[in-house]
mmCIF file of N, CA, C and O in Angstrom:
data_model
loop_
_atom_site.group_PDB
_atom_site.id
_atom_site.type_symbol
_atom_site.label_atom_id
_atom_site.label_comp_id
_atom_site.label_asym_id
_atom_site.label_seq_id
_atom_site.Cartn_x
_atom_site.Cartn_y
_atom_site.Cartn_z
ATOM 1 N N UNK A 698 -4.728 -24.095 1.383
ATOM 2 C CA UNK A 698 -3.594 -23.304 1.840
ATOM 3 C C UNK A 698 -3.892 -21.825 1.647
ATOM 4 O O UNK A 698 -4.607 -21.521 0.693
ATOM 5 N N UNK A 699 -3.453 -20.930 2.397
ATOM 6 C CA UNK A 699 -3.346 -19.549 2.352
ATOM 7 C C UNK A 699 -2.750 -19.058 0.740
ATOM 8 O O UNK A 699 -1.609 -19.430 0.461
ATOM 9 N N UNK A 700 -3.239 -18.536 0.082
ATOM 10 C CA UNK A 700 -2.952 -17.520 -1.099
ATOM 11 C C UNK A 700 -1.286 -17.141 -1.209
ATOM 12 O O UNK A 700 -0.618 -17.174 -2.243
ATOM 13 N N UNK A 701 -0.784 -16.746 0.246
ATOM 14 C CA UNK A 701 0.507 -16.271 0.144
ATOM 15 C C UNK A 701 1.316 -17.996 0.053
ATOM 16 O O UNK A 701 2.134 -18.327 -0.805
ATOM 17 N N UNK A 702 1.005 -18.527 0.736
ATOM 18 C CA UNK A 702 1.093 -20.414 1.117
ATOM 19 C C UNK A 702 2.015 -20.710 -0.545
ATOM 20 O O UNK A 702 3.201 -20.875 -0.833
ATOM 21 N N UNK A 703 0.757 -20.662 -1.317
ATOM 22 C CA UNK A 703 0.692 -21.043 -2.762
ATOM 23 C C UNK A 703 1.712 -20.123 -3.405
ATOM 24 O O UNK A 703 2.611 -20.633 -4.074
ATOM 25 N N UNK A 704 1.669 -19.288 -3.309
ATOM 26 C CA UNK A 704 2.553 -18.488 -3.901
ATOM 27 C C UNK A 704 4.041 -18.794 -3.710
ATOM 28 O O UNK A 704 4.691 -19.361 -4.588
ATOM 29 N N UNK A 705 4.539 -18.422 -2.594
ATOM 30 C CA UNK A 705 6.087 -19.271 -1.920
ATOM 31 C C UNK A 705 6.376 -20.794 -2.417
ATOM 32 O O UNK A 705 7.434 -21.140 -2.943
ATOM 33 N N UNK A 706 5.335 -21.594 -2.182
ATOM 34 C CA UNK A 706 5.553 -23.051 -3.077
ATOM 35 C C UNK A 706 5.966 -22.930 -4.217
ATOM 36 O O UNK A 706 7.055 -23.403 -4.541
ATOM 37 N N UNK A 707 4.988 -22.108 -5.279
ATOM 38 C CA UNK A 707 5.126 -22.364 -6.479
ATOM 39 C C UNK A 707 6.490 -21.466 -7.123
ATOM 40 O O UNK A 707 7.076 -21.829 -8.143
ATOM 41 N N UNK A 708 6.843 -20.319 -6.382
ATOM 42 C CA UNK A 708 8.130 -19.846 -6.788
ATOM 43 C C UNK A 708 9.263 -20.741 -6.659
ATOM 44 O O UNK A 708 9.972 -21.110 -7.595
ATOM 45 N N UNK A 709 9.422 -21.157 -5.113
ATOM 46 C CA UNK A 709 9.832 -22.126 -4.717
ATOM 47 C C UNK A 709 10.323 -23.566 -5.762
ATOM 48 O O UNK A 709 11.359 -24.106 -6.151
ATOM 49 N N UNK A 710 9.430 -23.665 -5.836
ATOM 50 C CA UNK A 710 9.178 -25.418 -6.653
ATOM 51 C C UNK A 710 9.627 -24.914 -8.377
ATOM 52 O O UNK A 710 9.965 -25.924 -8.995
ATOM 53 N N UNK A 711 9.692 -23.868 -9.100
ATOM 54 C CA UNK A 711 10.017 -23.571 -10.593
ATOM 55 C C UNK A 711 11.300 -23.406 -10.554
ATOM 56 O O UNK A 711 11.956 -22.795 -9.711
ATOM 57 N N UNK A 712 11.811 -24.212 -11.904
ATOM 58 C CA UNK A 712 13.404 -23.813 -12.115
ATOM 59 C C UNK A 712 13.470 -22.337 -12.165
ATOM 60 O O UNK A 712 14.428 -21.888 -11.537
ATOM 61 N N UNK A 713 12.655 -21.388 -12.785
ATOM 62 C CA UNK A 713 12.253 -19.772 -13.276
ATOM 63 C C UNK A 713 10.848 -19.754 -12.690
ATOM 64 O O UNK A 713 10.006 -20.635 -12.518
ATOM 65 N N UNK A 714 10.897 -17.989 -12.355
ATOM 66 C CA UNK A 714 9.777 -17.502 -12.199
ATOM 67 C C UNK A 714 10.042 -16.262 -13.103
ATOM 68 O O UNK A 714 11.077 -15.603 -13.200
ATOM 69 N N UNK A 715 8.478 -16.061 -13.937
ATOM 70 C CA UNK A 715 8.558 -15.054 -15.248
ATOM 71 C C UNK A 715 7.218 -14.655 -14.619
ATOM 72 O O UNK A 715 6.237 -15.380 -14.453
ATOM 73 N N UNK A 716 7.430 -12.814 -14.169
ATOM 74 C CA UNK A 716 6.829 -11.521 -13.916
ATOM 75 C C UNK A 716 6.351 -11.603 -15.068
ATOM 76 O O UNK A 716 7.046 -12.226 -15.870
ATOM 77 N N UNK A 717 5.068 -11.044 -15.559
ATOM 78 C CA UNK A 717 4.627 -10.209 -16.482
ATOM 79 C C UNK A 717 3.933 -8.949 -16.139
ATOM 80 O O UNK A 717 2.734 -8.866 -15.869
ATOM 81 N N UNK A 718 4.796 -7.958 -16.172
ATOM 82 C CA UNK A 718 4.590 -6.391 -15.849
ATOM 83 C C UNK A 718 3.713 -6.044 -16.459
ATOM 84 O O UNK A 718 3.637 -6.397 -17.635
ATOM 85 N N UNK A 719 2.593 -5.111 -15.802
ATOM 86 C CA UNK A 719 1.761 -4.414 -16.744
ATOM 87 C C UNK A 719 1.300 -3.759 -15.353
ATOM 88 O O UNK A 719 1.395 -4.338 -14.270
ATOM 89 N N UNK A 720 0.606 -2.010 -15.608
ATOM 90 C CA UNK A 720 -0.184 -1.341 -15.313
ATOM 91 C C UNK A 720 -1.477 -2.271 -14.380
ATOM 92 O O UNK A 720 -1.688 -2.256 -13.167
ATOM 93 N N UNK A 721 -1.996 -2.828 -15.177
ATOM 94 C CA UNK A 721 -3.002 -3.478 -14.373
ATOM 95 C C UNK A 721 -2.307 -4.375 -13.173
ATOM 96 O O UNK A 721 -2.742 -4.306 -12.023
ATOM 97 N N UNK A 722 -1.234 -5.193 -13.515
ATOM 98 C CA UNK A 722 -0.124 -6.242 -12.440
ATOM 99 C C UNK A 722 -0.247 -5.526 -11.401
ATOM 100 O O UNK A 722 -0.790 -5.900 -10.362
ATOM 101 N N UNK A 723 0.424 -4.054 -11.672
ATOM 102 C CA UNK A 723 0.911 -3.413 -10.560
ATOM 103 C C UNK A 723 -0.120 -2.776 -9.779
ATOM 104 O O UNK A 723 0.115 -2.410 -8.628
ATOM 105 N N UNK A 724 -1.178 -2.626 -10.291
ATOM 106 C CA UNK A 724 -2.307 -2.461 -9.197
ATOM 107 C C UNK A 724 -2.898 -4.273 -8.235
ATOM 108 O O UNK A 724 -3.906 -4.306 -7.529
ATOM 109 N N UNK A 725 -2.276 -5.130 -8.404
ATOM 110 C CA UNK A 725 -2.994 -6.320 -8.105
ATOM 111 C C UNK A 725 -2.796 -6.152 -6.569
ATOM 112 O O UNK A 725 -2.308 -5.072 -6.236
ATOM 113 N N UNK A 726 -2.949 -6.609 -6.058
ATOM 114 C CA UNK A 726 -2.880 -6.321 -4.491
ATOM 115 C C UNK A 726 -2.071 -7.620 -4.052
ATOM 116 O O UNK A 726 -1.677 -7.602 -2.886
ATOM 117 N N UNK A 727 -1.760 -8.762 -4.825
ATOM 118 C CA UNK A 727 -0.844 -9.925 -4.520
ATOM 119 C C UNK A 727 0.697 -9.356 -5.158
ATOM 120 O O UNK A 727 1.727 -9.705 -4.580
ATOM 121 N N UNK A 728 0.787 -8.115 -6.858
ATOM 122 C CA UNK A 728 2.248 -7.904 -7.101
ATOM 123 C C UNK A 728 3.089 -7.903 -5.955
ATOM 124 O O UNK A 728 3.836 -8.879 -5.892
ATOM 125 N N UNK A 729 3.178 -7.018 -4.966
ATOM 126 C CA UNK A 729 4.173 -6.576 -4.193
ATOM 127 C C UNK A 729 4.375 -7.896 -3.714
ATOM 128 O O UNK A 729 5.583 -8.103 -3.593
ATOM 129 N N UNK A 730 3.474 -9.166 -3.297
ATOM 130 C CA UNK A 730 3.785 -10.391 -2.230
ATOM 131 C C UNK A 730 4.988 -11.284 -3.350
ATOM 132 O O UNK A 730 6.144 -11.627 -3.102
ATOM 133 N N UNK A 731 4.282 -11.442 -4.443
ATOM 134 C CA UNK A 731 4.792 -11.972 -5.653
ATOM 135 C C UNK A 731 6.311 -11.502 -6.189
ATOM 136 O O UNK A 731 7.305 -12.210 -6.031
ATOM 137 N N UNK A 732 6.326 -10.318 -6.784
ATOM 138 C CA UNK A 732 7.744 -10.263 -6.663
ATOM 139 C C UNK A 732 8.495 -10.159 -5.225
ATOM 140 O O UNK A 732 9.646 -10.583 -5.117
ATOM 141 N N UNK A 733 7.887 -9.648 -4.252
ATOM 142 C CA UNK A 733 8.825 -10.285 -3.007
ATOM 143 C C UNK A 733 9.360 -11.413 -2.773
ATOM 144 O O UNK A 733 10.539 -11.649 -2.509
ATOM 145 N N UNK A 734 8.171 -12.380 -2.905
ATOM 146 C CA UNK A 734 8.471 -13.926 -2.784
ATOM 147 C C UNK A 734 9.987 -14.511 -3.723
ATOM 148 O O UNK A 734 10.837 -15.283 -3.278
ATOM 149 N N UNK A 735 9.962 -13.633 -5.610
ATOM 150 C CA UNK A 735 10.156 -14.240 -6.130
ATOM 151 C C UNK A 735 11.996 -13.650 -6.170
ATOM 152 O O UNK A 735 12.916 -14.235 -6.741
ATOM 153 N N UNK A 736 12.088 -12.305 -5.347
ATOM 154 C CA UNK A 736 13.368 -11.369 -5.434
ATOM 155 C C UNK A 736 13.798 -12.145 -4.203
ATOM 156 O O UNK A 736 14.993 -11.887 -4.058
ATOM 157 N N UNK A 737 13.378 -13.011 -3.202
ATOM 158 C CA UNK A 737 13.986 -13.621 -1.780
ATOM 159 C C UNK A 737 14.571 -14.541 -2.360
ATOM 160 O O UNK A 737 15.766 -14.758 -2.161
ATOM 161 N N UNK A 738 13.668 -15.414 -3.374
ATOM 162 C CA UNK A 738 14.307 -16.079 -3.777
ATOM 163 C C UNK A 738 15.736 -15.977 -4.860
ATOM 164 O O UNK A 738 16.530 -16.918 -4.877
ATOM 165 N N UNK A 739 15.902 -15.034 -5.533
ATOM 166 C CA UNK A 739 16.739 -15.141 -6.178
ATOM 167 C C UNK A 739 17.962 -14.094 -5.141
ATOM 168 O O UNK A 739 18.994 -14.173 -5.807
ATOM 169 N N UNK A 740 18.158 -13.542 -4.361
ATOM 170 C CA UNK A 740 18.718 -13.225 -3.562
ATOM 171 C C UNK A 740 19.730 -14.307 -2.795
ATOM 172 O O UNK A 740 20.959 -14.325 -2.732
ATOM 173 N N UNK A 741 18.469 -15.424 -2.099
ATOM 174 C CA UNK A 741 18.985 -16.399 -1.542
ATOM 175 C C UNK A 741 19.890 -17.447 -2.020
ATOM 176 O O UNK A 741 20.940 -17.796 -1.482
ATOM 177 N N UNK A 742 19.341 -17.929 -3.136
ATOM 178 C CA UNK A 742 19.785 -18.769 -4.099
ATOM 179 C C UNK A 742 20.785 -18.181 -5.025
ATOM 180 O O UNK A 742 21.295 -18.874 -5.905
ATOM 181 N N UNK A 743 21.124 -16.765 -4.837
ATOM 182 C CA UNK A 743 22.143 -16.543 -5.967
ATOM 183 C C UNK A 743 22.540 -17.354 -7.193
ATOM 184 O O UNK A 743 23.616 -17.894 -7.448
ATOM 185 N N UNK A 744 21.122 -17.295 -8.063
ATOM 186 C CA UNK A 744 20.719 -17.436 -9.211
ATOM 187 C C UNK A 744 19.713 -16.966 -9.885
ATOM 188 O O UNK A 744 18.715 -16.406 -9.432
ATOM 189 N N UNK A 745 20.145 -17.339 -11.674
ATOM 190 C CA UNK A 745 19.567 -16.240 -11.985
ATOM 191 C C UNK A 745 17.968 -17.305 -12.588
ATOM 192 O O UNK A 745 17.718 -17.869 -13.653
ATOM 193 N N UNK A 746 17.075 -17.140 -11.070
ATOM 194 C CA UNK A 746 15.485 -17.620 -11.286
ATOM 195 C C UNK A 746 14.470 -16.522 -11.409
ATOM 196 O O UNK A 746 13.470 -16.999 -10.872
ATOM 197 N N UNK A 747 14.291 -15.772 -11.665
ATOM 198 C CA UNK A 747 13.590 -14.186 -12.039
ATOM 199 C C UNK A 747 13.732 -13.882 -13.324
ATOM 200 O O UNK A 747 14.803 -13.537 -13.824
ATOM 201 N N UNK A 748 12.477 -14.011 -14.033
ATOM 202 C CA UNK A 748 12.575 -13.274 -15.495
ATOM 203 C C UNK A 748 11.390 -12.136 -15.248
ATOM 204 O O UNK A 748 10.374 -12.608 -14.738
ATOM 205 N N UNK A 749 11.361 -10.781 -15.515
ATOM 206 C CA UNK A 749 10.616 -9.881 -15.539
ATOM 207 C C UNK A 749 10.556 -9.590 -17.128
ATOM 208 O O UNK A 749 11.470 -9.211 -17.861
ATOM 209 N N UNK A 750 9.207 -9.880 -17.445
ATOM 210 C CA UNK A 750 9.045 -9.237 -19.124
ATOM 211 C C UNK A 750 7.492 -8.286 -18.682
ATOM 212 O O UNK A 750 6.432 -8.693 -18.205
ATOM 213 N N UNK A 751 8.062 -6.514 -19.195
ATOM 214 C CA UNK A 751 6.948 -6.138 -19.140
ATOM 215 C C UNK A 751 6.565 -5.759 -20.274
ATOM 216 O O UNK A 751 7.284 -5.382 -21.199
ATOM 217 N N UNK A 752 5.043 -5.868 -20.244
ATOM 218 C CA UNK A 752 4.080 -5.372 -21.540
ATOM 219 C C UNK A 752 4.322 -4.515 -22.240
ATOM 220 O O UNK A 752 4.356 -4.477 -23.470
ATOM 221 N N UNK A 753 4.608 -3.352 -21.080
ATOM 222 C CA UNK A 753 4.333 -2.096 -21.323
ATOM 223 C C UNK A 753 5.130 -1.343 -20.736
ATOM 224 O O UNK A 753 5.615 -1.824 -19.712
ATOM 225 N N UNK A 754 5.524 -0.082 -21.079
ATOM 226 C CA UNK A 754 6.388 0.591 -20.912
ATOM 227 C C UNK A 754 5.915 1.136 -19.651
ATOM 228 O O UNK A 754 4.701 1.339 -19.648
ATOM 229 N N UNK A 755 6.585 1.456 -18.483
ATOM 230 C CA UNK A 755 6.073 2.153 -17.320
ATOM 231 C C UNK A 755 7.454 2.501 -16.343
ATOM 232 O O UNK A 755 8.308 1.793 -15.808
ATOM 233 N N UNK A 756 7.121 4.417 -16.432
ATOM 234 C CA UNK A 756 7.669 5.206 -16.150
ATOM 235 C C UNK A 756 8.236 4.713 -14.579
ATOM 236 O O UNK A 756 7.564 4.020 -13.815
ATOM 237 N N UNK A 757 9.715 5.265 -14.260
ATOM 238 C CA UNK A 757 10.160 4.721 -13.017
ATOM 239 C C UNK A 757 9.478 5.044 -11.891
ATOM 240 O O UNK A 757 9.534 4.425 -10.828
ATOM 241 N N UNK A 758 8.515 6.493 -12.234
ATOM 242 C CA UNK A 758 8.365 6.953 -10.961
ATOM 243 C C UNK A 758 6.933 5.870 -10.467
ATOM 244 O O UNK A 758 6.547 5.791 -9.300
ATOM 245 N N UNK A 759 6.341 5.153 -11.566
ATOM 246 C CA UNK A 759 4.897 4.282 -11.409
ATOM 247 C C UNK A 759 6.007 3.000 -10.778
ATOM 248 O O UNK A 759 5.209 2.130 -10.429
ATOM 249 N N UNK A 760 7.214 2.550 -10.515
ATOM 250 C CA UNK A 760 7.747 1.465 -9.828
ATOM 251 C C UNK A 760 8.002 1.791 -8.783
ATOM 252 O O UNK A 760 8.627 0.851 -8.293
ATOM 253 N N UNK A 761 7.889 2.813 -7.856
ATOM 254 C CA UNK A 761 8.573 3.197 -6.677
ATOM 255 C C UNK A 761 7.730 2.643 -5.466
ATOM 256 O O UNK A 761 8.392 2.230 -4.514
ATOM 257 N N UNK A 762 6.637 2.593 -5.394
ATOM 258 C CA UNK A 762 6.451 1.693 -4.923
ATOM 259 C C UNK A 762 6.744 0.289 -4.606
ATOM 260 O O UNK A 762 6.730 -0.291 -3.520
ATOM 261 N N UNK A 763 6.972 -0.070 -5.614
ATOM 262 C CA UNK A 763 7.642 -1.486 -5.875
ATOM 263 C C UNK A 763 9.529 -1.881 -5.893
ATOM 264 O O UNK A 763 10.258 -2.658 -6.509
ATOM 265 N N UNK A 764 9.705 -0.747 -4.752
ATOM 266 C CA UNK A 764 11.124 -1.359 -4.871
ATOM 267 C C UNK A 764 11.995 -2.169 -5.304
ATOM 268 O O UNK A 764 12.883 -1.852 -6.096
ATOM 269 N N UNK A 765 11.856 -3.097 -4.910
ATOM 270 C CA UNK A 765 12.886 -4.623 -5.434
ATOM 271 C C UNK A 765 12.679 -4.624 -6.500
ATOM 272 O O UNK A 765 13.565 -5.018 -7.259
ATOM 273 N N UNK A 766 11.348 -4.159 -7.049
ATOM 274 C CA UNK A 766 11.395 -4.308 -8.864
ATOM 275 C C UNK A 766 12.341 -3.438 -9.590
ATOM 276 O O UNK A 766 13.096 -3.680 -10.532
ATOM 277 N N UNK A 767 12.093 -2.280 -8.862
ATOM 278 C CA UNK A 767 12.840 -1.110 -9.380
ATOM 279 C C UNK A 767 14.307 -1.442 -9.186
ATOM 280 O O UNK A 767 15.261 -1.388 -9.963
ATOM 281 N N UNK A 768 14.208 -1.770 -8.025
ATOM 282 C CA UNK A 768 16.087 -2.133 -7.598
ATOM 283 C C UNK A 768 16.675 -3.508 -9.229
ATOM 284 O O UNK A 768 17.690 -3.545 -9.925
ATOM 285 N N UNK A 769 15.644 -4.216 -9.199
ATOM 286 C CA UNK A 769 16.197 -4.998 -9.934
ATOM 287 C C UNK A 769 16.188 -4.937 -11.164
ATOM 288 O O UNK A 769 16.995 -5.640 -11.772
ATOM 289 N N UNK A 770 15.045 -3.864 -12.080
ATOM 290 C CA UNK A 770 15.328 -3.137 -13.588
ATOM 291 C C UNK A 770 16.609 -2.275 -13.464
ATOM 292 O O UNK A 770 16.952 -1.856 -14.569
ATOM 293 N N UNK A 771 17.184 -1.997 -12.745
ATOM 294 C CA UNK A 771 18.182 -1.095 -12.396
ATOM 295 C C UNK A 771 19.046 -2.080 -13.009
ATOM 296 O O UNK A 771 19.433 -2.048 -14.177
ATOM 297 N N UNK A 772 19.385 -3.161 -11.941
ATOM 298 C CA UNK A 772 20.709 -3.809 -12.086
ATOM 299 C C UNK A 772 20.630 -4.648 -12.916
ATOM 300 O O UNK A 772 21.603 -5.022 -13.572
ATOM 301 N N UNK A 773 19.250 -5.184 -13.070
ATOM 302 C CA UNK A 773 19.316 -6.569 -14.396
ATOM 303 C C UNK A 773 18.825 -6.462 -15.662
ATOM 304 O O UNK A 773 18.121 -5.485 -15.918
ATOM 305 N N UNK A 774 19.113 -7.468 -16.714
ATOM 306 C CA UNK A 774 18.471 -7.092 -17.744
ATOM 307 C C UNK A 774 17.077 -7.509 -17.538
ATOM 308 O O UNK A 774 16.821 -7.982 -16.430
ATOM 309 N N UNK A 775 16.131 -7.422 -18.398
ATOM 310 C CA UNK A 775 14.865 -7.530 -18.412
ATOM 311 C C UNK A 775 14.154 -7.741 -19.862
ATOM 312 O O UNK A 775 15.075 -8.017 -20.630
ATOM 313 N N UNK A 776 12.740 -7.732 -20.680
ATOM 314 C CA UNK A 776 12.339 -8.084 -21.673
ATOM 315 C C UNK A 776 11.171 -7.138 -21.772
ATOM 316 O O UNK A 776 10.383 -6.881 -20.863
ATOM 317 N N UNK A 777 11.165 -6.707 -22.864
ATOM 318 C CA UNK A 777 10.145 -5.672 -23.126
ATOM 319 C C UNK A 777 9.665 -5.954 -24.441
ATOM 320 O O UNK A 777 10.355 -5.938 -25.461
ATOM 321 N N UNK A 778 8.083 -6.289 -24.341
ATOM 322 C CA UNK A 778 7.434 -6.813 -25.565
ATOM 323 C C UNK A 778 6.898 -5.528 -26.522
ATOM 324 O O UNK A 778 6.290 -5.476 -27.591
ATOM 325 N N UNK A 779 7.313 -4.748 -25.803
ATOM 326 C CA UNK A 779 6.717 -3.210 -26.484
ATOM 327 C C UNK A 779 8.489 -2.739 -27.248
ATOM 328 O O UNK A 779 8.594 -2.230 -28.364
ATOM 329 N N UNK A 780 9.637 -3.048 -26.379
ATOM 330 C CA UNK A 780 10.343 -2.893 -27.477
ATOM 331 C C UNK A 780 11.045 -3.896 -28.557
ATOM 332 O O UNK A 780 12.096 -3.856 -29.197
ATOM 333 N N UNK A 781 9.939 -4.830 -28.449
ATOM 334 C CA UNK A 781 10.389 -6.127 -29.635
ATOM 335 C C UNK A 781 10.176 -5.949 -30.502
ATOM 336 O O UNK A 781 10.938 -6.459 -31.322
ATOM 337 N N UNK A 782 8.947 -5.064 -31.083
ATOM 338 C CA UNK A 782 8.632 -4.086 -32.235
ATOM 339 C C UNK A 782 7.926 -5.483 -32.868
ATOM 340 O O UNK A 782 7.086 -6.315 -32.522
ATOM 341 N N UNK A 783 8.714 -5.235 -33.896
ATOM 342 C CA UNK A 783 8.837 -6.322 -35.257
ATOM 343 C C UNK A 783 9.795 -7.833 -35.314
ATOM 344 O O UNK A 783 9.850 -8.617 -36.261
ATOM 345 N N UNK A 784 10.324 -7.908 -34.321
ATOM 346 C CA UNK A 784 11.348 -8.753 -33.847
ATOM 347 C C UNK A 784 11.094 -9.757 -33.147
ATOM 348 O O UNK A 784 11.989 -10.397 -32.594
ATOM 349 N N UNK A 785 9.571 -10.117 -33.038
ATOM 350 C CA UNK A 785 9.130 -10.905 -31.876
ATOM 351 C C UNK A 785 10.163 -11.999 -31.685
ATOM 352 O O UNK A 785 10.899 -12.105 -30.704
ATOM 353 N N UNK A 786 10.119 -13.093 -33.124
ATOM 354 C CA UNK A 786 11.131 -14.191 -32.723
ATOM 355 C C UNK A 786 12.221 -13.499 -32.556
ATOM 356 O O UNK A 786 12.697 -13.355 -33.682
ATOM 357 N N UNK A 787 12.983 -12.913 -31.668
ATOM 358 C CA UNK A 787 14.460 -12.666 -31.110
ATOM 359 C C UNK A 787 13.334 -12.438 -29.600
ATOM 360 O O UNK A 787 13.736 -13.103 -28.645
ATOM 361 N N UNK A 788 12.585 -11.960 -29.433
ATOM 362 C CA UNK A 788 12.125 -11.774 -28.632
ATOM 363 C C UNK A 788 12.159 -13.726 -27.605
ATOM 364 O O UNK A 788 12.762 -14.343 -26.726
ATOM 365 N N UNK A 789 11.312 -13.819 -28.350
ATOM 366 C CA UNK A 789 11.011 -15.582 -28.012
ATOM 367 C C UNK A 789 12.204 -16.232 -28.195
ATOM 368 O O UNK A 789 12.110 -17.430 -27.929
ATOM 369 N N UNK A 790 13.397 -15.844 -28.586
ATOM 370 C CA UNK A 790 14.782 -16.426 -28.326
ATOM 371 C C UNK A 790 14.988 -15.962 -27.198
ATOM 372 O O UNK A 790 15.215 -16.942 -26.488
ATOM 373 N N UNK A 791 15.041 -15.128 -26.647
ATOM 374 C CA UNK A 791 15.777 -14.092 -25.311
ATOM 375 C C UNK A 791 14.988 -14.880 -24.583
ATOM 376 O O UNK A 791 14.943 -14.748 -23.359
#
């Protein structure tokens, strides 16, 4: 199957789909297909199947490209392993 093929299935087919943000992600040349795939879906389905946890802290203006991501750190909560500090298990509860 086509790369994008696989991708739509497997969002598709998971109770959740969990982003892991990072600097390097956002250079991948599949991010933008990936969270597209995975923001249609939770759009469509009006539910909440999208977990975004990023690594690393990254400035809004490095998401603008990435719209829907940006649109959706805006409106949703999200998980940040950089501000879990010392807290990991609350982290791994969330």
């Amino acid at each position: 199957k086509p790369i994008i093929e696989n991708i739509t299935d497997a969002i598709y087919s998971c109770r959740k789909t969990i982003c892991v943000i990072s600097r390097h992600y956002l250079q991948s040349e599949w991010c933008s297909r990936e969270i597209q795939m995975a923001s249609f879906r939770l759009f469509d389905e009006q539910k909440d199947v999208l977990i975004l946890l990023f690594l690393e802290d990254i400035p809004a203006h490095q998401l603008s490209p990435y719209y829907r991501m940006r649109k959706l750190v805006k409106r949703r909560t999200y998980l940040s392993w950089t501000q879990a500090g010392g807290h990991k298990g609350v982290f791994w509860q969330n």
